[in-house]
Amino acid sequence: MPFPPPPRTLPGPRRRSLLASAAGAALLAGCSGNADDSETTGGSESAAEHARARAAADSRTLLQRYDAVLAAYPTLAERLDPLRAEVVRHATAFGGSGSTPSATATASPSASATAVPATASDALAGLAAAERSLADRRAKALLDLPGELARLLASVAAAGAAHAYLLTEDAK
């Protein structure tokens, strides 16, 4: 009685080994401690700088919305001041500058130019929509950015999504 033929194995690494090593390489490349994003952009330093400037401008625009709502509805200060402070930190992290320390003390001149809804609940809903929209745009934009800037944008996008949730929490 003849023996069955041995299972067919090809020389070289197996598919699982290749997939595992590719995933490991991707993780190592994504987690590199490279502080200078221009080295990882492959010559597209201006694209990274443009994305950083855009993120700072978006945070400043959102900050103006917070200031306008706080100027119109000072009773919302306890609820909005912590979220506004985070938006100031986000603008600063992207290289922009924050505004006044507290919108309840002084409203910025550009805040008065922003239209504010007629009711406080509509104003909160508008802020939530702005936070959600910006978080979505940032989440899409981070796919094309180098390491550290992508991680920063992802973190700020997640914070914006959390802000949107917190702004709509009482409406439910």
JSON list of C-alpha atoms in Angstrom, two decimals:
[
{"chain": "A", "resi": 1, "resn": "MET", "atom": "CA", "xyz": [0.00, 0.00, 0.00]},
{"chain": "A", "resi": 2, "resn": "PRO", "atom": "CA", "xyz": [1.53, 3.29, -1.08]},
{"chain": "A", "resi": 3, "resn": "PHE", "atom": "CA", "xyz": [1.82, 6.24, 1.27]},
{"chain": "A", "resi": 4, "resn": "PRO", "atom": "CA", "xyz": [-0.26, 9.35, 0.50]},
{"chain": "A", "resi": 5, "resn": "PRO", "atom": "CA", "xyz": [1.71, 12.19, -1.03]},
{"chain": "A", "resi": 6, "resn": "PRO", "atom": "CA", "xyz": [2.95, 14.78, 1.46]},
{"chain": "A", "resi": 7, "resn": "PRO", "atom": "CA", "xyz": [0.96, 18.00, 1.72]},
{"chain": "A", "resi": 8, "resn": "ARG", "atom": "CA", "xyz": [2.03, 20.52, -0.85]},
{"chain": "A", "resi": 9, "resn": "THR", "atom": "CA", "xyz": [4.11, 23.23, 0.76]},
{"chain": "A", "resi": 10, "resn": "LEU", "atom": "CA", "xyz": [5.91, 25.85, -1.17]},
{"chain": "A", "resi": 11, "resn": "PRO", "atom": "CA", "xyz": [9.32, 27.04, -0.11]},
{"chain": "A", "resi": 12, "resn": "GLY", "atom": "CA", "xyz": [9.53, 30.48, 1.47]},
{"chain": "A", "resi": 13, "resn": "PRO", "atom": "CA", "xyz": [7.44, 32.39, 3.99]},
{"chain": "A", "resi": 14, "resn": "ARG", "atom": "CA", "xyz": [3.78, 31.62, 4.46]},
{"chain": "A", "resi": 15, "resn": "ARG", "atom": "CA", "xyz": [0.98, 34.07, 3.82]},
{"chain": "A", "resi": 16, "resn": "ARG", "atom": "CA", "xyz": [0.33, 34.55, 7.55]},
{"chain": "A", "resi": 17, "resn": "SER", "atom": "CA", "xyz": [3.98, 35.36, 8.16]},
{"chain": "A", "resi": 18, "resn": "LEU", "atom": "CA", "xyz": [3.95, 37.96, 5.41]},
{"chain": "A", "resi": 19, "resn": "LEU", "atom": "CA", "xyz": [0.77, 39.56, 6.69]},
{"chain": "A", "resi": 20, "resn": "ALA", "atom": "CA", "xyz": [2.04, 39.63, 10.26]},
{"chain": "A", "resi": 21, "resn": "SER", "atom": "CA", "xyz": [5.34, 41.21, 9.27]},
{"chain": "A", "resi": 22, "resn": "ALA", "atom": "CA", "xyz": [3.62, 43.76, 7.02]},
{"chain": "A", "resi": 23, "resn": "ALA", "atom": "CA", "xyz": [1.27, 44.74, 9.85]},
{"chain": "A", "resi": 24, "resn": "GLY", "atom": "CA", "xyz": [4.19, 44.99, 12.26]},
{"chain": "A", "resi": 25, "resn": "ALA", "atom": "CA", "xyz": [6.13, 47.18, 9.85]},
{"chain": "A", "resi": 26, "resn": "ALA", "atom": "CA", "xyz": [3.13, 49.47, 9.42]},
{"chain": "A", "resi": 27, "resn": "LEU", "atom": "CA", "xyz": [2.76, 49.79, 13.17]},
{"chain": "A", "resi": 28, "resn": "LEU", "atom": "CA", "xyz": [6.42, 50.59, 13.63]},
{"chain": "A", "resi": 29, "resn": "ALA", "atom": "CA", "xyz": [6.36, 53.17, 10.86]},
{"chain": "A", "resi": 30, "resn": "GLY", "atom": "CA", "xyz": [3.21, 54.80, 12.25]},
{"chain": "A", "resi": 31, "resn": "CYS", "atom": "CA", "xyz": [4.57, 54.91, 15.79]},
{"chain": "A", "resi": 32, "resn": "SER", "atom": "CA", "xyz": [7.98, 56.30, 14.99]},
{"chain": "A", "resi": 33, "resn": "GLY", "atom": "CA", "xyz": [9.01, 59.11, 17.25]},
{"chain": "A", "resi": 34, "resn": "ASN", "atom": "CA", "xyz": [9.79, 61.44, 14.37]},
{"chain": "A", "resi": 35, "resn": "ALA", "atom": "CA", "xyz": [9.21, 64.96, 15.65]},
{"chain": "A", "resi": 36, "resn": "ASP", "atom": "CA", "xyz": [9.94, 66.55, 12.29]},
{"chain": "A", "resi": 37, "resn": "ASP", "atom": "CA", "xyz": [7.04, 65.86, 9.94]},
{"chain": "A", "resi": 38, "resn": "SER", "atom": "CA", "xyz": [8.88, 67.29, 6.95]},
{"chain": "A", "resi": 39, "resn": "GLU", "atom": "CA", "xyz": [11.11, 64.18, 6.86]},
{"chain": "A", "resi": 40, "resn": "THR", "atom": "CA", "xyz": [8.13, 61.87, 6.41]},
{"chain": "A", "resi": 41, "resn": "THR", "atom": "CA", "xyz": [6.23, 63.90, 3.83]},
{"chain": "A", "resi": 42, "resn": "GLY", "atom": "CA", "xyz": [8.52, 63.07, 0.95]},
{"chain": "A", "resi": 43, "resn": "GLY", "atom": "CA", "xyz": [8.93, 66.69, -0.15]},
{"chain": "A", "resi": 44, "resn": "SER", "atom": "CA", "xyz": [5.39, 67.82, 0.61]},
{"chain": "A", "resi": 45, "resn": "GLU", "atom": "CA", "xyz": [6.30, 70.00, 3.59]},
{"chain": "A", "resi": 46, "resn": "SER", "atom": "CA", "xyz": [4.09, 72.76, 2.20]},
{"chain": "A", "resi": 47, "resn": "ALA", "atom": "CA", "xyz": [1.09, 70.41, 2.20]},
{"chain": "A", "resi": 48, "resn": "ALA", "atom": "CA", "xyz": [1.63, 69.63, 5.88]},
{"chain": "A", "resi": 49, "resn": "GLU", "atom": "CA", "xyz": [2.08, 73.32, 6.69]},
{"chain": "A", "resi": 50, "resn": "HIS", "atom": "CA", "xyz": [-1.05, 74.15, 4.71]},
{"chain": "A", "resi": 51, "resn": "ALA", "atom": "CA", "xyz": [-3.01, 71.52, 6.67]},
{"chain": "A", "resi": 52, "resn": "ARG", "atom": "CA", "xyz": [-1.66, 72.87, 9.96]},
{"chain": "A", "resi": 53, "resn": "ALA", "atom": "CA", "xyz": [-2.60, 76.45, 9.02]},
{"chain": "A", "resi": 54, "resn": "ARG", "atom": "CA", "xyz": [-6.06, 75.31, 7.92]},
{"chain": "A", "resi": 55, "resn": "ALA", "atom": "CA", "xyz": [-6.60, 73.47, 11.22]},
{"chain": "A", "resi": 56, "resn": "ALA", "atom": "CA", "xyz": [-5.54, 76.56, 13.20]},
{"chain": "A", "resi": 57, "resn": "ALA", "atom": "CA", "xyz": [-7.90, 78.77, 11.17]},
{"chain": "A", "resi": 58, "resn": "ASP", "atom": "CA", "xyz": [-10.76, 76.30, 11.63]},
{"chain": "A", "resi": 59, "resn": "SER", "atom": "CA", "xyz": [-10.19, 76.31, 15.38]},
{"chain": "A", "resi": 60, "resn": "ARG", "atom": "CA", "xyz": [-10.16, 80.13, 15.44]},
{"chain": "A", "resi": 61, "resn": "THR", "atom": "CA", "xyz": [-13.44, 80.21, 13.48]},
{"chain": "A", "resi": 62, "resn": "LEU", "atom": "CA", "xyz": [-14.99, 77.75, 15.93]},
{"chain": "A", "resi": 63, "resn": "LEU", "atom": "CA", "xyz": [-13.69, 79.87, 18.79]},
{"chain": "A", "resi": 64, "resn": "GLN", "atom": "CA", "xyz": [-15.50, 82.88, 17.29]},
{"chain": "A", "resi": 65, "resn": "ARG", "atom": "CA", "xyz": [-18.74, 80.89, 17.30]},
{"chain": "A", "resi": 66, "resn": "TYR", "atom": "CA", "xyz": [-18.26, 80.03, 20.97]},
{"chain": "A", "resi": 67, "resn": "ASP", "atom": "CA", "xyz": [-17.57, 83.70, 21.74]},
{"chain": "A", "resi": 68, "resn": "ALA", "atom": "CA", "xyz": [-20.69, 84.83, 19.89]},
{"chain": "A", "resi": 69, "resn": "VAL", "atom": "CA", "xyz": [-22.91, 82.33, 21.72]},
{"chain": "A", "resi": 70, "resn": "LEU", "atom": "CA", "xyz": [-21.39, 83.25, 25.07]},
{"chain": "A", "resi": 71, "resn": "ALA", "atom": "CA", "xyz": [-21.86, 86.97, 24.36]},
{"chain": "A", "resi": 72, "resn": "ALA", "atom": "CA", "xyz": [-25.53, 86.37, 23.51]},
{"chain": "A", "resi": 73, "resn": "TYR", "atom": "CA", "xyz": [-26.20, 83.83, 26.30]},
{"chain": "A", "resi": 74, "resn": "PRO", "atom": "CA", "xyz": [-23.92, 84.49, 29.30]},
{"chain": "A", "resi": 75, "resn": "THR", "atom": "CA", "xyz": [-25.92, 81.97, 31.32]},
{"chain": "A", "resi": 76, "resn": "LEU", "atom": "CA", "xyz": [-24.29, 79.20, 29.24]},
{"chain": "A", "resi": 77, "resn": "ALA", "atom": "CA", "xyz": [-20.81, 80.16, 30.45]},
{"chain": "A", "resi": 78, "resn": "GLU", "atom": "CA", "xyz": [-20.53, 77.39, 33.03]},
{"chain": "A", "resi": 79, "resn": "ARG", "atom": "CA", "xyz": [-21.31, 74.81, 30.38]},
{"chain": "A", "resi": 80, "resn": "LEU", "atom": "CA", "xyz": [-19.37, 76.30, 27.46]},
{"chain": "A", "resi": 81, "resn": "ASP", "atom": "CA", "xyz": [-16.23, 77.74, 29.08]},
{"chain": "A", "resi": 82, "resn": "PRO", "atom": "CA", "xyz": [-14.47, 74.33, 29.44]},
{"chain": "A", "resi": 83, "resn": "LEU", "atom": "CA", "xyz": [-15.24, 73.42, 25.82]},
{"chain": "A", "resi": 84, "resn": "ARG", "atom": "CA", "xyz": [-14.14, 76.86, 24.64]},
{"chain": "A", "resi": 85, "resn": "ALA", "atom": "CA", "xyz": [-10.87, 76.49, 26.57]},
{"chain": "A", "resi": 86, "resn": "GLU", "atom": "CA", "xyz": [-10.22, 73.23, 24.70]},
{"chain": "A", "resi": 87, "resn": "VAL", "atom": "CA", "xyz": [-10.81, 74.97, 21.36]},
{"chain": "A", "resi": 88, "resn": "VAL", "atom": "CA", "xyz": [-8.24, 77.62, 22.39]},
{"chain": "A", "resi": 89, "resn": "ARG", "atom": "CA", "xyz": [-5.76, 74.80, 23.14]},
{"chain": "A", "resi": 90, "resn": "HIS", "atom": "CA", "xyz": [-6.48, 73.23, 19.76]},
{"chain": "A", "resi": 91, "resn": "ALA", "atom": "CA", "xyz": [-5.82, 76.51, 17.93]},
{"chain": "A", "resi": 92, "resn": "THR", "atom": "CA", "xyz": [-2.57, 76.91, 19.87]},
{"chain": "A", "resi": 93, "resn": "ALA", "atom": "CA", "xyz": [-1.50, 73.31, 19.17]},
{"chain": "A", "resi": 94, "resn": "PHE", "atom": "CA", "xyz": [-1.80, 73.94, 15.44]},
{"chain": "A", "resi": 95, "resn": "GLY", "atom": "CA", "xyz": [0.30, 77.08, 15.69]},
{"chain": "A", "resi": 96, "resn": "GLY", "atom": "CA", "xyz": [-2.56, 79.55, 15.90]},
{"chain": "A", "resi": 97, "resn": "SER", "atom": "CA", "xyz": [-3.27, 81.83, 18.79]},
{"chain": "A", "resi": 98, "resn": "GLY", "atom": "CA", "xyz": [-6.09, 81.62, 21.26]},
{"chain": "A", "resi": 99, "resn": "SER", "atom": "CA", "xyz": [-8.32, 84.56, 22.00]},
{"chain": "A", "resi": 100, "resn": "THR", "atom": "CA", "xyz": [-9.24, 86.01, 25.34]},
{"chain": "A", "resi": 101, "resn": "PRO", "atom": "CA", "xyz": [-9.01, 83.74, 28.39]},
{"chain": "A", "resi": 102, "resn": "SER", "atom": "CA", "xyz": [-12.75, 83.87, 28.95]},
{"chain": "A", "resi": 103, "resn": "ALA", "atom": "CA", "xyz": [-15.49, 84.93, 26.60]},
{"chain": "A", "resi": 104, "resn": "THR", "atom": "CA", "xyz": [-17.61, 86.01, 29.54]},
{"chain": "A", "resi": 105, "resn": "ALA", "atom": "CA", "xyz": [-15.15, 88.78, 30.34]},
{"chain": "A", "resi": 106, "resn": "THR", "atom": "CA", "xyz": [-14.70, 90.15, 26.82]},
{"chain": "A", "resi": 107, "resn": "ALA", "atom": "CA", "xyz": [-16.21, 89.18, 23.50]},
{"chain": "A", "resi": 108, "resn": "SER", "atom": "CA", "xyz": [-13.94, 89.43, 20.49]},
{"chain": "A", "resi": 109, "resn": "PRO", "atom": "CA", "xyz": [-14.98, 91.90, 17.78]},
{"chain": "A", "resi": 110, "resn": "SER", "atom": "CA", "xyz": [-15.37, 89.12, 15.23]},
{"chain": "A", "resi": 111, "resn": "ALA", "atom": "CA", "xyz": [-17.73, 87.28, 17.59]},
{"chain": "A", "resi": 112, "resn": "SER", "atom": "CA", "xyz": [-20.35, 89.97, 17.16]},
{"chain": "A", "resi": 113, "resn": "ALA", "atom": "CA", "xyz": [-20.29, 89.40, 13.39]},
{"chain": "A", "resi": 114, "resn": "THR", "atom": "CA", "xyz": [-21.28, 85.74, 13.84]},
{"chain": "A", "resi": 115, "resn": "ALA", "atom": "CA", "xyz": [-25.04, 85.16, 13.70]},
{"chain": "A", "resi": 116, "resn": "VAL", "atom": "CA", "xyz": [-26.43, 83.61, 16.86]},
{"chain": "A", "resi": 117, "resn": "PRO", "atom": "CA", "xyz": [-29.72, 81.67, 16.90]},
{"chain": "A", "resi": 118, "resn": "ALA", "atom": "CA", "xyz": [-32.70, 83.15, 18.72]},
{"chain": "A", "resi": 119, "resn": "THR", "atom": "CA", "xyz": [-32.76, 80.57, 21.54]},
{"chain": "A", "resi": 120, "resn": "ALA", "atom": "CA", "xyz": [-30.05, 79.11, 23.74]},
{"chain": "A", "resi": 121, "resn": "SER", "atom": "CA", "xyz": [-31.00, 75.55, 22.75]},
{"chain": "A", "resi": 122, "resn": "ASP", "atom": "CA", "xyz": [-30.67, 76.45, 19.06]},
{"chain": "A", "resi": 123, "resn": "ALA", "atom": "CA", "xyz": [-27.32, 78.08, 19.78]},
{"chain": "A", "resi": 124, "resn": "LEU", "atom": "CA", "xyz": [-26.10, 74.88, 21.47]},
{"chain": "A", "resi": 125, "resn": "ALA", "atom": "CA", "xyz": [-27.38, 72.82, 18.55]},
{"chain": "A", "resi": 126, "resn": "GLY", "atom": "CA", "xyz": [-25.52, 75.12, 16.15]},
{"chain": "A", "resi": 127, "resn": "LEU", "atom": "CA", "xyz": [-22.30, 74.75, 18.11]},
{"chain": "A", "resi": 128, "resn": "ALA", "atom": "CA", "xyz": [-22.75, 70.97, 18.18]},
{"chain": "A", "resi": 129, "resn": "ALA", "atom": "CA", "xyz": [-23.28, 70.90, 14.42]},
{"chain": "A", "resi": 130, "resn": "ALA", "atom": "CA", "xyz": [-20.17, 73.04, 13.87]},
{"chain": "A", "resi": 131, "resn": "GLU", "atom": "CA", "xyz": [-18.09, 70.78, 16.14]},
{"chain": "A", "resi": 132, "resn": "ARG", "atom": "CA", "xyz": [-19.38, 67.63, 14.41]},
{"chain": "A", "resi": 133, "resn": "SER", "atom": "CA", "xyz": [-18.78, 69.01, 10.92]},
{"chain": "A", "resi": 134, "resn": "LEU", "atom": "CA", "xyz": [-15.26, 70.12, 11.78]},
{"chain": "A", "resi": 135, "resn": "ALA", "atom": "CA", "xyz": [-14.47, 66.79, 13.45]},
{"chain": "A", "resi": 136, "resn": "ASP", "atom": "CA", "xyz": [-15.62, 64.95, 10.32]},
{"chain": "A", "resi": 137, "resn": "ARG", "atom": "CA", "xyz": [-13.52, 67.16, 8.02]},
{"chain": "A", "resi": 138, "resn": "ARG", "atom": "CA", "xyz": [-10.47, 66.68, 10.23]},
{"chain": "A", "resi": 139, "resn": "ALA", "atom": "CA", "xyz": [-10.94, 62.92, 10.35]},
{"chain": "A", "resi": 140, "resn": "LYS", "atom": "CA", "xyz": [-10.96, 62.79, 6.55]},
{"chain": "A", "resi": 141, "resn": "ALA", "atom": "CA", "xyz": [-7.98, 65.14, 6.21]},
{"chain": "A", "resi": 142, "resn": "LEU", "atom": "CA", "xyz": [-5.71, 63.20, 8.55]},
{"chain": "A", "resi": 143, "resn": "LEU", "atom": "CA", "xyz": [-5.43, 60.30, 6.11]},
{"chain": "A", "resi": 144, "resn": "ASP", "atom": "CA", "xyz": [-3.19, 62.38, 3.85]},
{"chain": "A", "resi": 145, "resn": "LEU", "atom": "CA", "xyz": [-0.92, 63.79, 6.56]},
{"chain": "A", "resi": 146, "resn": "PRO", "atom": "CA", "xyz": [2.39, 62.61, 8.00]},
{"chain": "A", "resi": 147, "resn": "GLY", "atom": "CA", "xyz": [2.75, 60.93, 11.42]},
{"chain": "A", "resi": 148, "resn": "GLU", "atom": "CA", "xyz": [2.78, 63.50, 14.19]},
{"chain": "A", "resi": 149, "resn": "LEU", "atom": "CA", "xyz": [0.45, 65.96, 12.46]},
{"chain": "A", "resi": 150, "resn": "ALA", "atom": "CA", "xyz": [-1.99, 63.15, 11.66]},
{"chain": "A", "resi": 151, "resn": "ARG", "atom": "CA", "xyz": [-1.98, 62.03, 15.30]},
{"chain": "A", "resi": 152, "resn": "LEU", "atom": "CA", "xyz": [-2.60, 65.59, 16.48]},
{"chain": "A", "resi": 153, "resn": "LEU", "atom": "CA", "xyz": [-5.44, 66.06, 14.00]},
{"chain": "A", "resi": 154, "resn": "ALA", "atom": "CA", "xyz": [-6.97, 62.71, 15.01]},
{"chain": "A", "resi": 155, "resn": "SER", "atom": "CA", "xyz": [-6.85, 63.70, 18.67]},
{"chain": "A", "resi": 156, "resn": "VAL", "atom": "CA", "xyz": [-8.46, 67.07, 18.03]},
{"chain": "A", "resi": 157, "resn": "ALA", "atom": "CA", "xyz": [-11.11, 65.48, 15.79]},
{"chain": "A", "resi": 158, "resn": "ALA", "atom": "CA", "xyz": [-11.98, 63.06, 18.58]},
{"chain": "A", "resi": 159, "resn": "ALA", "atom": "CA", "xyz": [-12.22, 65.93, 21.05]},
{"chain": "A", "resi": 160, "resn": "GLY", "atom": "CA", "xyz": [-14.52, 67.79, 18.65]},
{"chain": "A", "resi": 161, "resn": "ALA", "atom": "CA", "xyz": [-16.79, 64.75, 18.38]},
{"chain": "A", "resi": 162, "resn": "ALA", "atom": "CA", "xyz": [-16.90, 64.57, 22.18]},
{"chain": "A", "resi": 163, "resn": "HIS", "atom": "CA", "xyz": [-17.76, 68.28, 22.33]},
{"chain": "A", "resi": 164, "resn": "ALA", "atom": "CA", "xyz": [-20.64, 67.71, 19.90]},
{"chain": "A", "resi": 165, "resn": "TYR", "atom": "CA", "xyz": [-21.93, 64.92, 22.12]},
{"chain": "A", "resi": 166, "resn": "LEU", "atom": "CA", "xyz": [-21.66, 67.04, 25.26]},
{"chain": "A", "resi": 167, "resn": "LEU", "atom": "CA", "xyz": [-23.44, 69.95, 23.59]},
{"chain": "A", "resi": 168, "resn": "THR", "atom": "CA", "xyz": [-26.40, 67.75, 22.61]},
{"chain": "A", "resi": 169, "resn": "GLU", "atom": "CA", "xyz": [-26.51, 65.62, 25.76]},
{"chain": "A", "resi": 170, "resn": "ASP", "atom": "CA", "xyz": [-29.24, 67.68, 27.49]},
{"chain": "A", "resi": 171, "resn": "ALA", "atom": "CA", "xyz": [-31.39, 67.82, 24.36]},
{"chain": "A", "resi": 172, "resn": "LYS", "atom": "CA", "xyz": [-32.20, 64.09, 24.64]}
]
